[in-house]
Every structure is written in C-alpha cells, then in structure tokens.
mmCIF file of C-alpha atoms in Angstrom:
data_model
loop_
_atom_site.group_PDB
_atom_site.id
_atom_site.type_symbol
_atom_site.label_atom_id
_atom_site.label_comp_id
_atom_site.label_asym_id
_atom_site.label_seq_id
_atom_site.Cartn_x
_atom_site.Cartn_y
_atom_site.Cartn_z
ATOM 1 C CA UNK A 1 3.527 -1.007 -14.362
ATOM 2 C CA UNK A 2 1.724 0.565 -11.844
ATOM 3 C CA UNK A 3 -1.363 2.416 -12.498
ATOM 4 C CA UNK A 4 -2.747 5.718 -11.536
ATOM 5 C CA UNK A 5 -3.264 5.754 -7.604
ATOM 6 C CA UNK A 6 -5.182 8.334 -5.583
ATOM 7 C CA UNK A 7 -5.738 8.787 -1.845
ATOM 8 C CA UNK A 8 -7.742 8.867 0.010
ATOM 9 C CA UNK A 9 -10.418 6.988 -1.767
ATOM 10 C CA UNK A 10 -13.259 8.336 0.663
ATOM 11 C CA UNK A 11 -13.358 11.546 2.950
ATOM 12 C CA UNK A 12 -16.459 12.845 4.436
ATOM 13 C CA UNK A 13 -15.568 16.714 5.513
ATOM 14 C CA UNK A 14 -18.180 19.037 7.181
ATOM 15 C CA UNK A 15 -18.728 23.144 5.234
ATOM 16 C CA UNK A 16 -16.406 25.401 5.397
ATOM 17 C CA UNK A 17 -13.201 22.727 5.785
ATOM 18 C CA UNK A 18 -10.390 22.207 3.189
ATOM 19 C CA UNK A 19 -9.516 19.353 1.757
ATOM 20 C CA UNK A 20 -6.155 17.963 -0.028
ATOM 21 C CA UNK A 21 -6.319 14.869 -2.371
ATOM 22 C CA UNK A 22 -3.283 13.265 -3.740
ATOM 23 C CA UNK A 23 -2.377 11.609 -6.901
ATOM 24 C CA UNK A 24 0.364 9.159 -7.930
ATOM 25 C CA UNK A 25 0.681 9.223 -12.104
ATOM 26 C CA UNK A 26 1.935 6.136 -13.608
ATOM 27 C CA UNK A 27 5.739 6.016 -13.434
ATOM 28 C CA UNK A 28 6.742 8.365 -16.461
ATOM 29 C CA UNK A 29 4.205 10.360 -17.196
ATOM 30 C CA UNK A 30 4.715 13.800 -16.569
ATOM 31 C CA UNK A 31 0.885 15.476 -16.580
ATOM 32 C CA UNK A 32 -1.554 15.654 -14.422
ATOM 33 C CA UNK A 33 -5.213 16.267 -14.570
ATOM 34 C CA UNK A 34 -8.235 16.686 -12.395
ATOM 35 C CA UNK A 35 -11.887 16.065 -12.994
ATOM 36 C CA UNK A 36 -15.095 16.367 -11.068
ATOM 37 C CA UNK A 37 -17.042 14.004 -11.581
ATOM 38 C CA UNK A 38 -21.042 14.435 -10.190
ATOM 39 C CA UNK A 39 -24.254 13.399 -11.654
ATOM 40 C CA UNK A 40 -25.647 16.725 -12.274
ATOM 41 C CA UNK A 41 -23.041 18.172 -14.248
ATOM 42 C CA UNK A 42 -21.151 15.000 -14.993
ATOM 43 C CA UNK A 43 -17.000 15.139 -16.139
ATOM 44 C CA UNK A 44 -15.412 18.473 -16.013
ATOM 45 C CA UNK A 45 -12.193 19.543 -16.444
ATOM 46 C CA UNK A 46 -10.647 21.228 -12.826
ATOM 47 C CA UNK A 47 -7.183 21.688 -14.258
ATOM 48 C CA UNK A 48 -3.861 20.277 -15.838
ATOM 49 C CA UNK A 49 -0.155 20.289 -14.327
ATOM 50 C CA UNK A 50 2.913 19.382 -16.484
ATOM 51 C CA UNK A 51 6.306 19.840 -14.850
ATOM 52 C CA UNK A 52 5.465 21.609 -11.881
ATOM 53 C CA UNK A 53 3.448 23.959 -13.859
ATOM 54 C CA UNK A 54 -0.049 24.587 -14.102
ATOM 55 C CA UNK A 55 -1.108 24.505 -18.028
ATOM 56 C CA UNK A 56 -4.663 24.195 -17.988
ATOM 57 C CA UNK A 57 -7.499 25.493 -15.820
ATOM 58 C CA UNK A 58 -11.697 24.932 -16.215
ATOM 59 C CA UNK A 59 -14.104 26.708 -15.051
ATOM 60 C CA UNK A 60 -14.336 26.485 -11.037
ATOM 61 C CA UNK A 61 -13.723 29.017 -8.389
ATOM 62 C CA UNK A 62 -10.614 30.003 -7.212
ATOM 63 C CA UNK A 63 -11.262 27.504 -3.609
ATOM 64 C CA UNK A 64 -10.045 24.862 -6.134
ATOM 65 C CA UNK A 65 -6.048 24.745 -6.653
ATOM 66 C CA UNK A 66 -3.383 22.258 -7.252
ATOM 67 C CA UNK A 67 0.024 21.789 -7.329
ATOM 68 C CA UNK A 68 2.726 18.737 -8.732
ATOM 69 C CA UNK A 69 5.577 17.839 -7.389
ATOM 70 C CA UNK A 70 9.269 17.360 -8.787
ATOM 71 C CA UNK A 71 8.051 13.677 -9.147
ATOM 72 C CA UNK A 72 5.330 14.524 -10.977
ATOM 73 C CA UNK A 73 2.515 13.452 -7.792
ATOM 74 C CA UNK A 74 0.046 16.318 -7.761
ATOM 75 C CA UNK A 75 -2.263 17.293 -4.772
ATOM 76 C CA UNK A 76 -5.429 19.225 -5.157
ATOM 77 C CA UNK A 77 -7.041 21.540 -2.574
ATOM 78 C CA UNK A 78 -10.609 22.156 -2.042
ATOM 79 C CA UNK A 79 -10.783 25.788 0.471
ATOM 80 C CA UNK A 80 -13.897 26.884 2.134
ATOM 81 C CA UNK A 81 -16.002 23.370 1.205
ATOM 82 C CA UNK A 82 -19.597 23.439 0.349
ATOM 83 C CA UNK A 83 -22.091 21.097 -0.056
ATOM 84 C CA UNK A 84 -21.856 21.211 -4.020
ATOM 85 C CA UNK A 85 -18.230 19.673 -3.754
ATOM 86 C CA UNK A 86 -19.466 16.535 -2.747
ATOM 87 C CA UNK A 87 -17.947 14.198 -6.012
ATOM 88 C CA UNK A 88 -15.995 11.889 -7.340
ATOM 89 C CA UNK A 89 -12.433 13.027 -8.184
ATOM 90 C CA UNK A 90 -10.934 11.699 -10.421
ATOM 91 C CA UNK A 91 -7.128 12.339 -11.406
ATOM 92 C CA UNK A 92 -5.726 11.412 -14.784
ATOM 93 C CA UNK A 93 -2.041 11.148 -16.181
ATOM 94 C CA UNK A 94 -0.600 10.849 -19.654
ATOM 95 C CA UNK A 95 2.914 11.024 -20.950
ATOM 96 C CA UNK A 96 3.630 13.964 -22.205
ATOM 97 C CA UNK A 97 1.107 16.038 -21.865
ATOM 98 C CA UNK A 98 0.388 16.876 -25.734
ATOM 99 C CA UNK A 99 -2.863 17.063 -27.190
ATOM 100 C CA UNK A 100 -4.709 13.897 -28.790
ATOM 101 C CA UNK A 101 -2.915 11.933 -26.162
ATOM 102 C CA UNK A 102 -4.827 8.744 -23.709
ATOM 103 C CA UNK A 103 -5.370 9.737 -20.201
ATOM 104 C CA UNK A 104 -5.337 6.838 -17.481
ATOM 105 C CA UNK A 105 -7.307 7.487 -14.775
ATOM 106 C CA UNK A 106 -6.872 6.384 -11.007
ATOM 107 C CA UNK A 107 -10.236 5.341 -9.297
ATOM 108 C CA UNK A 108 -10.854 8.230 -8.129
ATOM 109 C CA UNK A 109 -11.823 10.146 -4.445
ATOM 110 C CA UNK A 110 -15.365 10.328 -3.273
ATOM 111 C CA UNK A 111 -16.083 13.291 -1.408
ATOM 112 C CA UNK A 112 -18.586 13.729 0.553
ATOM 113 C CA UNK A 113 -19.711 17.335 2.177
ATOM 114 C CA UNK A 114 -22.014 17.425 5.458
ATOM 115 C CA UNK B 1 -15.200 24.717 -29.121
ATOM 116 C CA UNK B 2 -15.178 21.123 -28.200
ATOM 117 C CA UNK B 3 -17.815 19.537 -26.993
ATOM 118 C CA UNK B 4 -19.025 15.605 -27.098
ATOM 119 C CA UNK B 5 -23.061 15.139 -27.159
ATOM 120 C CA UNK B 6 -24.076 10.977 -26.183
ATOM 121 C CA UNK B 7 -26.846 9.096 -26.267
ATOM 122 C CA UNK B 8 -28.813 9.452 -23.622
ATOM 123 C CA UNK B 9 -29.555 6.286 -21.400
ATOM 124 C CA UNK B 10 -30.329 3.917 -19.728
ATOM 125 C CA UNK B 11 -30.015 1.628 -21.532
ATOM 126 C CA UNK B 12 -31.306 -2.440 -21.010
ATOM 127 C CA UNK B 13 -30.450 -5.306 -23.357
ATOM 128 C CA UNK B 14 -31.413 -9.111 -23.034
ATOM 129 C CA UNK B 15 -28.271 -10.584 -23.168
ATOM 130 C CA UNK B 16 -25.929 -11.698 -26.835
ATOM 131 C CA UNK B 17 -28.438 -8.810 -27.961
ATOM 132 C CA UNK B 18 -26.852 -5.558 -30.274
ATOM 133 C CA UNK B 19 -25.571 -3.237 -28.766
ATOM 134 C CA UNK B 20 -24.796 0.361 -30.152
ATOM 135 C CA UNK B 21 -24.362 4.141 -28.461
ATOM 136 C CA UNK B 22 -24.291 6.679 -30.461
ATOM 137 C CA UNK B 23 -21.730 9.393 -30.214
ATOM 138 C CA UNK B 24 -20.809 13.126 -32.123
ATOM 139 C CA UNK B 25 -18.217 15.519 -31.658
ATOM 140 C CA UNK B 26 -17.486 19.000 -32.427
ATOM 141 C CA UNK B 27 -13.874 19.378 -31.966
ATOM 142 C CA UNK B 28 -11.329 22.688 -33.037
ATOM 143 C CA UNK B 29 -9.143 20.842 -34.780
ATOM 144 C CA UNK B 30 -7.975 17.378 -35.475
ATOM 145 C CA UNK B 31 -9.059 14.999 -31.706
ATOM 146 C CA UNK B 32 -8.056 12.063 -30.928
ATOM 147 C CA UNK B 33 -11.456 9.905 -29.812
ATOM 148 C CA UNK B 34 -11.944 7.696 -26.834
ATOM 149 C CA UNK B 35 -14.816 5.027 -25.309
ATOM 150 C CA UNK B 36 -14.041 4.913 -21.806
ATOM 151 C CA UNK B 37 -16.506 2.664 -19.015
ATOM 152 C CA UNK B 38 -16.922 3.005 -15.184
ATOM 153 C CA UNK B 39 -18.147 -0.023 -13.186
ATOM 154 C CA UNK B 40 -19.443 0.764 -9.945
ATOM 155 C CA UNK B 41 -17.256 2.381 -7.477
ATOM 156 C CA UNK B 42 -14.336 2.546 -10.000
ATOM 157 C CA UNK B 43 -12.951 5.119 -11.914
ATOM 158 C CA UNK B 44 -12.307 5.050 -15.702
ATOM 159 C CA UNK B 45 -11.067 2.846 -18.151
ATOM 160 C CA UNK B 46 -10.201 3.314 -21.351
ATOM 161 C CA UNK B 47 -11.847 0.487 -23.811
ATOM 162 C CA UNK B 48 -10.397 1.978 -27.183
ATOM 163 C CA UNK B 49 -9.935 4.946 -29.164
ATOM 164 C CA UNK B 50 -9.289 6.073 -32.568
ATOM 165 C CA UNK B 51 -6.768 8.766 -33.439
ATOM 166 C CA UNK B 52 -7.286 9.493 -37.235
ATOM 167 C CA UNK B 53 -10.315 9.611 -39.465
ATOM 168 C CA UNK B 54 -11.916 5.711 -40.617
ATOM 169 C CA UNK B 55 -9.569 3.997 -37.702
ATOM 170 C CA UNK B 56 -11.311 1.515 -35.981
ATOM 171 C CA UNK B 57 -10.737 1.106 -32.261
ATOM 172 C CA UNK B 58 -11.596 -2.011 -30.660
ATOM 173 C CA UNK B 59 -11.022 -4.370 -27.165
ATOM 174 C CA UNK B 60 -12.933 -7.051 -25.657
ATOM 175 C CA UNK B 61 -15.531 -7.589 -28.755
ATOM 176 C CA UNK B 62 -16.146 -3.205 -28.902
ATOM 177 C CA UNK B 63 -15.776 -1.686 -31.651
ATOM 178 C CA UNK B 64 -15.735 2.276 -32.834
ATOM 179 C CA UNK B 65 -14.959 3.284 -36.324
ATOM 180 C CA UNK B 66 -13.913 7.266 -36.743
ATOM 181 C CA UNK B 67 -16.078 8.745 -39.294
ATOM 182 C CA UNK B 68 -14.588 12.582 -39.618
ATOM 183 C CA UNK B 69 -17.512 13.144 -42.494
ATOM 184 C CA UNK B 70 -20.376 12.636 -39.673
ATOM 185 C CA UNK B 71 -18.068 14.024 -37.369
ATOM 186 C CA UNK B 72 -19.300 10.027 -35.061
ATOM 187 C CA UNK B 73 -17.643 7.521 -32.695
ATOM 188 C CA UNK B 74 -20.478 5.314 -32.266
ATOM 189 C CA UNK B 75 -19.612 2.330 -29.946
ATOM 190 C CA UNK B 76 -20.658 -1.070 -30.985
ATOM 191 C CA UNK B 77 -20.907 -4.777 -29.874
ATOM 192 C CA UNK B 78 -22.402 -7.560 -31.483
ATOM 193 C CA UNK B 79 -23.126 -9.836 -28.530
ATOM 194 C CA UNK B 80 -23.407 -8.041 -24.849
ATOM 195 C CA UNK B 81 -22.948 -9.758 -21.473
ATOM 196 C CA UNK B 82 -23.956 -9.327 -17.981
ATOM 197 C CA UNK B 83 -20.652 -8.124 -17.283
ATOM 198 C CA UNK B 84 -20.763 -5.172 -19.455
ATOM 199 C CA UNK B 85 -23.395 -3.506 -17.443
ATOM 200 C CA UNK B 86 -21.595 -0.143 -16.857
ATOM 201 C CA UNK B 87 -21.013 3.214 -18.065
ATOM 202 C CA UNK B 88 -19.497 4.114 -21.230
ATOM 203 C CA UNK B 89 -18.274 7.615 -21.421
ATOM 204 C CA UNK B 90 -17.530 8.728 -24.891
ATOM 205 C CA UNK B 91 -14.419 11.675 -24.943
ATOM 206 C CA UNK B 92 -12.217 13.701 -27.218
ATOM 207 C CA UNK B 93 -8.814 15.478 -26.630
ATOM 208 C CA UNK B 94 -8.237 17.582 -29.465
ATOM 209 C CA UNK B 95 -4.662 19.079 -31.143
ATOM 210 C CA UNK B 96 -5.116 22.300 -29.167
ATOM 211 C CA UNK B 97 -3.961 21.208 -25.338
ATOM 212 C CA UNK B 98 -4.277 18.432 -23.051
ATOM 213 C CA UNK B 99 -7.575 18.320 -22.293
ATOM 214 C CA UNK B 100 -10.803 15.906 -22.391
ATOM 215 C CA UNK B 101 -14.088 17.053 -23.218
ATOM 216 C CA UNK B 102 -16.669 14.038 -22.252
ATOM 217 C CA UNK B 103 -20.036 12.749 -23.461
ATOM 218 C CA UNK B 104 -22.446 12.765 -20.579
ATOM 219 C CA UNK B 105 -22.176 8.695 -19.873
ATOM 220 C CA UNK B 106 -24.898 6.062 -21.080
ATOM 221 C CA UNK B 107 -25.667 3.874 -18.285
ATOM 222 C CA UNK B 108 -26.099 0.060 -19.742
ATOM 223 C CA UNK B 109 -27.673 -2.719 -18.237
ATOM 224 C CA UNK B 110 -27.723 -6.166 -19.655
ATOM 225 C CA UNK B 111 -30.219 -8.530 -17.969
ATOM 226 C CA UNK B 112 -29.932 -12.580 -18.164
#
C-alpha cells in the first residue's frame, strides 16, 4: 500500500505570495492532519480534516486554511506569506480519525520564504 | 493539557554503545504513546508505540515500555549503529481528539 504522498516537496515563494500544498493519505484513511515543522518551535499542530470537515484547529493565524476533498486528499493554503513560514510541512493520515490512533506521515514540503 | 517534555540532545554514542532517551507525558486522559525518527530530508516514521499502561513497543532492536505510574516512554537500545543517527521524536495522541502533541526531538549521532 501506498504511503502518505505530498507535493511539492520544495517551493521557494517570495512575502506576501500564497501558497497551496497537497496531500495524498494512504488509500483508506479518512483524516487528515497538518504540522509545521521548524527548529525554533519544532512540531505543531496546524489543523485536522475528517470527511470534508475541519475537526481540529492549533494555534496559527487565520492566513493558514485547508480543505479535503471527497477522496479524502487535503490541500493547505498559506495567504499573505512571511518569512516565519519558511518549514517543513508535514501532512499526516490515520484511519479513522479517533483519538489514540497512529498517524503516518508523508515526507513532508519544505518551504522556503525570500 | 497535553504536553510531551524530551531529553534534550545531541546526543553522540561510540557505536554497540547504550542507548536511552528519556521521555514524560502529561496527557488528559488515557494516550496512546509513540517513538517516531526523521533521517535527513525525510519526514516521520513511526518506530513503535504503546497504547496501554506496561505495553512494550518495540522494532528494529528499540524498545519503550509504558509506565502510567511515572507517567514515561523512555526509548531504549542495547547496541546502536551508524545508521541510527537521526531524530527520535517522542509523541502522544490522547482519548480526547485526533491530535499529536510532540517531544521536542533528540538529535543522535553514533560515530564508528
């Protein structure tokens, strides 16, 4: 089975673009999540989508939204960029979306804001 | 809340040498508990986890016991190799939603 799959894997953008990443969950698992990943603040939590739905959100300014599709693929947007957005991020799926369950992660976007 | 607090790195072991990171949670709840590791360049990968108190998770010679009394997932290995120079991210995702709270990452490198 195919694993988690994100694109692009690197995007260099200049301030004040947009950006949209994509994400591929493993065939069957309905939820979607998002991390940032830097090495100041390390992993945090952007948000969580389960059948089309947003569940979940973290702490980050509204300039950060998502959506999933019917086949459970899920973009993310990034308004307005700054340099602070430059990351790694990373998009995880699981099954069913319940608590206590494994997320698999794909390798993740690297960002990089100029 | 939930939270996950790691040892802090780096961390640099001769090689076959010991190799433990400490890790404690404070979870609402009743978490599942995870060792995940990033090579270079990569995302993550999960190595084990543990989803009740005193199971032990373990892959490729790691090992992590859940101790809900100390409230611990400390990752072990008895013999490291060159190829487990990495990071190991320790994480929890407890009974109250879908979502992982992660240690801060302990950067390992094991020399020759």
């Amino acid at each position: 089975k195919a694993g988690v799959t994100q694109t692009p894997r690197y995007l260099i953008k200049t301030r004040g673009q947009q950006v949209t990443l994509s994400c591929s969950p493993i065939s069957g698992h309905r939820s979607v999540s998002w991390y940032q990943q830097t090495p100041g603040q390390g992993l945090q939590f952007l948000f969580e989508y389960f059948s089309e739905t947003q569940r979940n959100k973290g702490n980050f300014p509204g300039r950060f939204s998502g959506r999933q599709f019917s086949n459970s693929r899920s973009e993310m947007n990034v308004s307005t960029l700054e340099l602070g957005d430059s990351a790694l991020y990373l998009c995880a799926s699981s099954i069913a979306g319940q608590g206590r369950e494994t997320q698999y992660f794909g390798p993740g976007t690297r960002l990089l804001v100029l | 809340g939930n939270s996950v607090t790691q040892m802090e790195g780096p961390v640099t072991l001769s090689e076959e040498a010991f190799l433990t990171i400490n890790c404690t949670y404070t979870a609402t709840g009743y978490p599942s508990l995870f060792w995940y590791v990033q090579y270079p360049g990569e995302g993550l990968q999960l190595l084990l986890k543990a989803t009740k108190a005193d199971d032990k998770g373990s892959n490729k010679g790691f090992e992590a016991t859940y101790r809900k009394e100390t409230t611990s997932f400390h990752l072990e290995k008895g013999s490291v190799q060159v190829s487990d120079s990495a990071v190991y991210f320790c994480a929890l995702n407890s009974n109250t939603g879908n979502q992982f709270y992660f240690g801060t990452g302990t950067s390992l490198t094991v020399i020759p």
